Amino acid sequence: MSDQINTRRRRLLGTTVAGIGLLQMGLSELAQAQTTKTVSSVGSYAEIKQINAGTLNIGYAEAGPQNGPVVILVHGWPYDIYSYAEVTPLLVAAGYRVIVPYLRGYGSTRFLSSDTPRNGQQAVIAVDLIALMDALKIDKAILGGFDWGARTVNIVAALWPERVKAMVSVSGYLIGSQAANHAPLPPKAEFAWWYQFYFATERGYAGYDANRHDFNKLIWQLASPKWNFSDATFDRSAESFNNPDHVAVVIDNYRWRLGLSRGEAKYDDIEKRLATAPTIAVPTITMEGDANGAPHPQPEAYAKKFTGKYAHRNIGGGIGHNLPQEAPKAFADAIIDVARF
C-alpha cells in the first residue's frame, strides 16, 4: 500500500497568522507509521498525513495542539480539504486541534482493497468518519461540514451522538433516503438537480470522467455565483479530483439517491434508521449563505429537526455554497460558539 499511497508536503506562503497555524500541521504527529513527499502548491497545508481507517487509507490535514479539543471538518462535492484552509488557522489560534480529511474518492485517500465497492451512499461516508475517529483514538469531536460534509456530520450526530460534542452544518439538515427521493419535485427544483440526472446515464459517467476539471469548475461557478475565485484557487482543489476512485464514488453517490445504485447490504440497517429522518439533539448551529446557487432547503423547513440547543445564522455579502472557504471567519466563529453551547 505504501507504494500507492504517499502523503504530500506543500509549501507555506507568507508569515501571516494563517501561515503560522498551518505550520503546526507539520509539527503534530501521530503514533501511526506515515510517509510523505513534497509537492508545490498555492496556499497549501504543511503536511498531508495518512492512516488506515476501516476500508480506507485516509489522507488528512492536521493542525493545533494534540491536547486541544478536537474539531473535524468535512468537505463536499466537488470540493476538498482546501475549503477549510483559512478556517483552520483561526481555530488553531483558539486552541483547537483541527483535522480535515479527504473523503473517499478525493485527494490521497485510497481504498485498501480493489475488491471494496466504490460505494458513495450516504451511510458509508458517515461510517468512514467514525472509522477515522476510531483510528485516531478520538472519542468525541466538534463536527463541521457543508454539502456532502454537512450530510455526513448530520448522520454521525443523529446516530452516534455520543461521539459528537457539537456541530456546525451548512444548509442545515440534509439526511435523506431513497424512498423520499422517489417523489418528483416541482420543475424548477428538478432543473437545479440537472447534474444528478446526467450522472444517471452512461453518457454522464463518461462525460464526467473525461471533463471532471471543467465540469467541477462549472459547479463552483453555479453554486457560488458571486464568488470570484481564481484559477489557482480552483486548480489547488482540482488536484484532488484526479483520485482514481473519484468518478466511481461521485457517480454512485448520485445514482444511489435515485435508487439506481443498490448500495451495500451491510449498511441497510443504517439507511433504514436514516429513512425515518431522525432528529439531532447535539448542540448545533446551522448556516446559510445569501447567494447559495446550489439546491438547498430553507432554514424554516429543518429547524425542528434540531432538538438540542440550536441557532441558525444567515451569512450575507454574496456568500455561496462553499461557505467555509467564502466566509472562513463566520464559519470558524460558529465552531467556537457552538462549542460553548
Coordinates of C-alpha atoms in Angstrom, one line a residue:
M1 CA 0.0 0.0 0.0
S2 CA 2.9 2.4 0.7
D3 CA 3.9 2.3 -3.0
Q4 CA 0.4 3.5 -3.9
I5 CA -0.2 5.9 -1.1
N6 CA 2.1 8.8 -0.4
T7 CA 1.4 11.9 1.8
R8 CA 2.2 15.3 0.4
R9 CA 4.2 18.1 1.9
R10 CA 3.4 21.5 0.4
R11 CA 4.9 25.0 0.5
L12 CA 3.6 27.5 3.0
L13 CA 3.1 31.1 1.8
G14 CA 4.0 34.1 4.0
T15 CA 4.3 34.5 7.7
T16 CA 0.8 35.5 8.5
V17 CA -1.3 34.1 11.3
A18 CA -2.7 31.7 8.8
G19 CA 0.8 30.6 7.8
I20 CA 1.8 30.1 11.5
G21 CA -1.4 28.0 12.1
L22 CA -0.8 25.8 9.1
L23 CA 2.9 25.3 10.0
Q24 CA 1.8 23.5 13.1
M25 CA 0.4 20.7 10.9
G26 CA 4.0 19.7 10.1
L27 CA 4.8 19.5 13.8
S28 CA 1.9 17.4 15.0
E29 CA 2.5 13.7 14.8
L30 CA 0.5 10.5 15.4
A31 CA 1.7 7.2 16.7
Q32 CA 1.0 5.5 13.3
A33 CA 3.6 4.9 10.6
Q34 CA 3.2 7.5 7.8
T35 CA 5.1 8.6 4.7
T36 CA 5.4 12.0 3.0
K37 CA 6.5 13.5 -0.3
T38 CA 6.9 17.1 -1.3
V39 CA 4.5 18.8 -3.7
S40 CA 4.5 22.5 -4.6
S41 CA 1.1 24.2 -4.3
V42 CA -0.7 27.5 -3.7
G43 CA -1.6 28.4 -0.1
S44 CA -1.2 24.9 1.0
Y45 CA -1.3 22.8 4.1
A46 CA 2.1 21.9 5.5
E47 CA 1.5 18.2 5.5
I48 CA -1.0 15.6 4.4
K49 CA -0.9 12.5 6.8
Q50 CA -2.3 9.0 6.0
I51 CA -3.9 6.5 8.3
N52 CA -5.7 3.2 7.8
A53 CA -9.3 3.5 8.9
G54 CA -12.0 1.0 8.1
T55 CA -11.8 0.1 4.4
L56 CA -9.7 3.2 3.5
N57 CA -6.3 4.7 3.9
I58 CA -7.4 8.2 4.6
G59 CA -5.4 11.4 3.8
Y60 CA -6.0 14.2 6.2
A61 CA -4.5 17.5 7.3
E62 CA -4.0 18.2 11.0
A63 CA -3.1 21.4 12.9
G64 CA -3.1 22.6 16.5
P65 CA -2.2 21.2 19.9
Q66 CA -2.6 17.4 20.4
N67 CA -4.3 18.0 23.7
G68 CA -6.7 20.6 22.3
P69 CA -10.4 20.0 21.8
V70 CA -10.9 18.2 18.5
V71 CA -12.7 19.7 15.5
I72 CA -13.2 17.6 12.4
L73 CA -14.2 19.5 9.2
V74 CA -15.7 17.6 6.3
H75 CA -15.8 18.8 2.7
G76 CA -18.3 18.1 0.0
W77 CA -18.5 17.7 -3.8
P78 CA -16.8 19.0 -5.8
Y79 CA -14.6 20.5 -3.2
D80 CA -11.8 19.2 -0.9
I81 CA -9.9 20.0 2.2
Y82 CA -8.9 23.4 1.0
S83 CA -12.4 24.7 1.7
Y84 CA -11.1 24.9 5.3
A85 CA -7.6 26.2 4.6
E86 CA -8.5 29.6 6.1
V87 CA -10.8 28.3 8.8
T88 CA -8.1 26.0 10.2
P89 CA -5.6 28.7 11.4
L90 CA -8.4 30.6 13.0
L91 CA -9.4 27.5 15.1
V92 CA -5.8 26.7 15.8
A93 CA -5.3 30.2 17.2
A94 CA -8.3 29.5 19.5
G95 CA -6.6 26.3 20.8
Y96 CA -8.3 23.6 18.8
R97 CA -6.8 20.5 17.3
V98 CA -8.2 20.6 13.7
I99 CA -8.5 17.5 11.4
V100 CA -9.6 17.8 7.8
P101 CA -9.9 14.5 5.9
Y102 CA -10.2 13.8 2.2
L103 CA -13.4 11.9 1.6
R104 CA -13.3 8.6 -0.2
G105 CA -12.5 9.3 -3.9
Y106 CA -10.7 12.5 -3.2
G107 CA -7.0 13.5 -2.8
S108 CA -4.7 10.9 -1.2
T109 CA -7.5 8.8 0.3
R110 CA -7.4 5.3 -1.2
F111 CA -9.3 2.0 -0.8
L112 CA -7.3 -0.7 0.9
S113 CA -8.7 -3.4 -1.3
S114 CA -9.5 -3.4 -5.0
D115 CA -12.5 -5.6 -4.1
T116 CA -14.2 -3.0 -2.0
P117 CA -17.2 -1.5 -3.8
R118 CA -16.6 2.2 -4.8
N119 CA -19.8 3.0 -2.9
G120 CA -20.9 6.6 -2.4
Q121 CA -24.2 6.1 -0.4
Q122 CA -24.7 8.5 2.5
A123 CA -24.3 5.9 5.2
V124 CA -20.9 4.7 4.1
I125 CA -19.3 8.2 4.2
A126 CA -20.5 8.6 7.8
V127 CA -19.1 5.2 8.7
D128 CA -15.8 6.3 7.2
L129 CA -15.8 9.3 9.5
I130 CA -16.4 7.1 12.6
A131 CA -13.6 4.8 11.4
L132 CA -11.3 7.8 11.2
M133 CA -12.2 8.9 14.7
D134 CA -11.5 5.3 15.9
A135 CA -8.2 5.1 14.1
L136 CA -7.1 8.4 15.6
K137 CA -8.4 7.4 19.0
I138 CA -10.8 10.4 19.2
D139 CA -13.8 9.6 21.4
K140 CA -15.6 12.9 20.8
A141 CA -15.3 15.8 18.5
I142 CA -16.9 19.0 17.3
L143 CA -18.0 18.4 13.7
G144 CA -18.4 20.8 10.9
G145 CA -19.4 20.4 7.3
F146 CA -21.1 21.6 4.1
D147 CA -22.6 19.7 1.1
W148 CA -21.7 16.0 1.5
G149 CA -19.9 17.0 4.6
A150 CA -23.0 18.5 6.2
R151 CA -25.0 15.4 5.4
T152 CA -22.1 13.3 6.9
V153 CA -21.9 15.2 10.2
N154 CA -25.7 15.2 10.4
I155 CA -25.7 11.4 10.2
V156 CA -23.0 11.0 12.8
A157 CA -24.7 13.4 15.2
A158 CA -28.1 11.6 14.7
L159 CA -26.9 8.0 15.0
W160 CA -23.8 8.3 17.2
P161 CA -24.4 11.4 19.3
E162 CA -22.0 10.1 22.0
R163 CA -19.2 10.9 19.5
V164 CA -20.2 14.5 18.9
K165 CA -19.7 17.4 21.3
A166 CA -21.4 19.9 18.9
M167 CA -22.0 20.5 15.2
V168 CA -22.0 23.2 12.6
S169 CA -23.9 22.3 9.5
V170 CA -24.2 24.5 6.3
S171 CA -27.7 24.2 4.8
G172 CA -29.0 22.6 7.9
Y173 CA -30.5 19.1 7.9
L174 CA -29.5 17.0 4.8
I175 CA -30.2 13.4 5.8
G176 CA -32.3 11.8 3.0
S177 CA -33.5 8.4 1.8
Q178 CA -34.1 6.6 -1.5
A179 CA -37.8 6.5 -0.7
A180 CA -38.1 10.2 -0.2
N181 CA -36.2 10.8 -3.4
H182 CA -38.7 8.9 -5.4
A183 CA -41.2 11.8 -5.1
P184 CA -40.8 14.2 -8.1
L185 CA -40.1 17.8 -7.3
P186 CA -41.6 20.9 -9.0
P187 CA -40.0 21.6 -12.4
K188 CA -37.7 24.5 -11.2
A189 CA -36.4 22.3 -8.3
E190 CA -35.8 19.4 -10.7
F191 CA -33.9 21.6 -13.0
A192 CA -31.5 22.6 -10.2
W193 CA -30.5 18.9 -10.0
W194 CA -29.6 18.6 -13.7
Y195 CA -26.2 17.0 -12.9
Q196 CA -27.8 14.2 -10.9
F197 CA -29.9 13.2 -13.9
Y198 CA -26.8 13.5 -16.2
F199 CA -24.9 11.2 -13.8
A200 CA -27.7 8.7 -14.0
T201 CA -26.7 8.0 -17.6
E202 CA -23.6 6.2 -19.0
R203 CA -23.0 9.3 -21.1
G204 CA -22.9 11.2 -17.9
Y205 CA -20.4 8.8 -16.3
A206 CA -18.1 9.1 -19.4
G207 CA -18.6 12.8 -19.6
Y208 CA -17.7 13.4 -16.0
D209 CA -14.7 11.2 -16.3
A210 CA -13.4 13.0 -19.4
N211 CA -14.2 16.5 -18.2
R212 CA -14.1 16.5 -14.4
H213 CA -11.9 19.6 -14.2
D214 CA -14.1 21.8 -16.3
F215 CA -17.3 20.1 -15.0
N216 CA -16.4 20.8 -11.4
K217 CA -15.3 24.4 -12.2
L218 CA -18.8 25.0 -13.7
I219 CA -20.4 23.6 -10.5
W220 CA -18.3 26.0 -8.4
Q221 CA -19.5 28.9 -10.6
L222 CA -23.1 27.9 -10.5
A223 CA -23.1 27.1 -6.8
S224 CA -21.4 30.3 -5.8
P225 CA -22.3 32.9 -8.5
K226 CA -20.9 35.9 -6.6
W227 CA -17.6 34.2 -5.6
N228 CA -14.8 35.5 -7.8
F229 CA -12.4 32.6 -7.1
S230 CA -9.1 32.5 -9.0
D231 CA -7.9 29.7 -11.4
A232 CA -5.2 29.0 -8.8
T233 CA -7.7 28.5 -6.1
F234 CA -9.7 26.1 -8.1
D235 CA -6.7 24.2 -9.5
R236 CA -5.4 23.6 -6.0
S237 CA -8.6 21.7 -5.2
A238 CA -8.9 20.2 -8.6
E239 CA -5.8 18.1 -7.9
S240 CA -8.0 16.0 -5.5
F241 CA -10.4 15.0 -8.4
N242 CA -7.6 13.1 -10.0
N243 CA -8.0 10.3 -7.4
P244 CA -8.5 7.0 -9.3
D245 CA -11.8 6.3 -7.5
H246 CA -13.2 9.8 -7.7
V247 CA -15.6 9.3 -10.6
A248 CA -16.9 6.0 -9.5
V249 CA -17.7 7.3 -5.9
V250 CA -19.3 10.5 -7.2
I251 CA -21.5 8.8 -9.8
D252 CA -22.5 6.1 -7.2
N253 CA -23.5 8.8 -4.7
Y254 CA -25.9 10.4 -7.1
R255 CA -27.2 7.2 -8.6
W256 CA -27.9 5.8 -5.1
R257 CA -30.0 8.8 -4.3
L258 CA -32.3 8.0 -7.2
G259 CA -32.4 4.3 -6.3
L260 CA -30.3 3.4 -9.4
S261 CA -27.5 2.0 -7.2
R262 CA -28.3 -0.6 -4.6
G263 CA -25.6 0.3 -2.0
E264 CA -24.1 -2.3 0.2
A265 CA -26.4 -4.6 2.2
K266 CA -24.3 -4.2 5.3
Y267 CA -25.4 -0.6 5.6
D268 CA -29.1 -1.4 5.1
D269 CA -29.9 -1.1 8.9
I270 CA -28.2 2.4 9.0
E271 CA -30.2 3.5 5.9
K272 CA -33.4 2.3 7.5
R273 CA -32.8 4.4 10.5
L274 CA -31.9 7.4 8.4
A275 CA -35.0 7.0 6.3
T276 CA -37.0 7.9 9.4
A277 CA -35.4 11.4 9.4
P278 CA -34.1 11.1 12.9
T279 CA -33.8 14.3 15.0
I280 CA -30.5 15.6 16.2
A281 CA -30.0 16.5 19.8
V282 CA -26.4 17.7 20.0
P283 CA -25.8 21.4 20.2
T284 CA -26.0 22.8 16.6
I285 CA -25.5 25.9 14.6
T286 CA -26.8 25.8 11.0
M287 CA -25.7 28.3 8.4
E288 CA -26.7 29.6 5.0
G289 CA -25.1 32.0 2.5
D290 CA -27.2 34.6 0.9
A291 CA -26.1 33.6 -2.6
N292 CA -26.1 29.8 -2.4
G293 CA -26.8 28.7 -6.0
A294 CA -26.9 25.0 -5.2
P295 CA -30.1 23.2 -4.3
H296 CA -30.7 23.6 -0.5
P297 CA -33.6 23.6 1.9
Q298 CA -34.9 26.7 3.6
P299 CA -34.0 27.1 7.3
E300 CA -37.6 27.0 8.5
A301 CA -38.0 23.6 6.8
Y302 CA -35.5 21.9 9.1
A303 CA -35.3 23.9 12.3
K304 CA -37.5 21.4 14.2
K305 CA -35.1 18.6 13.3
F306 CA -32.6 20.0 15.9
T307 CA -34.0 19.3 19.4
G308 CA -31.0 20.4 21.4
K309 CA -29.6 23.9 21.8
Y310 CA -29.8 25.4 18.4
A311 CA -29.2 28.6 16.4
H312 CA -29.3 29.5 12.7
R313 CA -27.1 32.1 11.0
N314 CA -27.7 33.7 7.7
I315 CA -24.4 35.0 6.2
G316 CA -24.6 38.0 3.8
G317 CA -22.2 39.5 1.4
G318 CA -22.8 37.3 -1.6
I319 CA -21.7 34.0 0.1
G320 CA -22.4 30.9 -1.9
H321 CA -22.4 27.2 -1.4
N322 CA -18.8 26.8 -0.3
L323 CA -19.4 28.8 2.8
P324 CA -16.3 27.8 4.8
Q325 CA -14.0 29.0 2.0
E326 CA -16.0 32.1 1.1
A327 CA -16.7 33.2 4.7
P328 CA -14.0 31.5 6.8
K329 CA -14.3 33.8 9.8
A330 CA -18.0 33.3 10.0
F331 CA -17.6 29.5 9.9
A332 CA -14.8 29.5 12.4
D333 CA -16.8 31.7 14.8
A334 CA -19.7 29.3 14.5
I335 CA -17.4 26.4 15.5
I336 CA -16.1 28.3 18.5
D337 CA -19.5 29.5 19.6
V338 CA -21.3 26.1 19.3
A339 CA -18.6 24.6 21.5
R340 CA -19.8 26.9 24.3
F341 CA -23.5 25.9 23.9

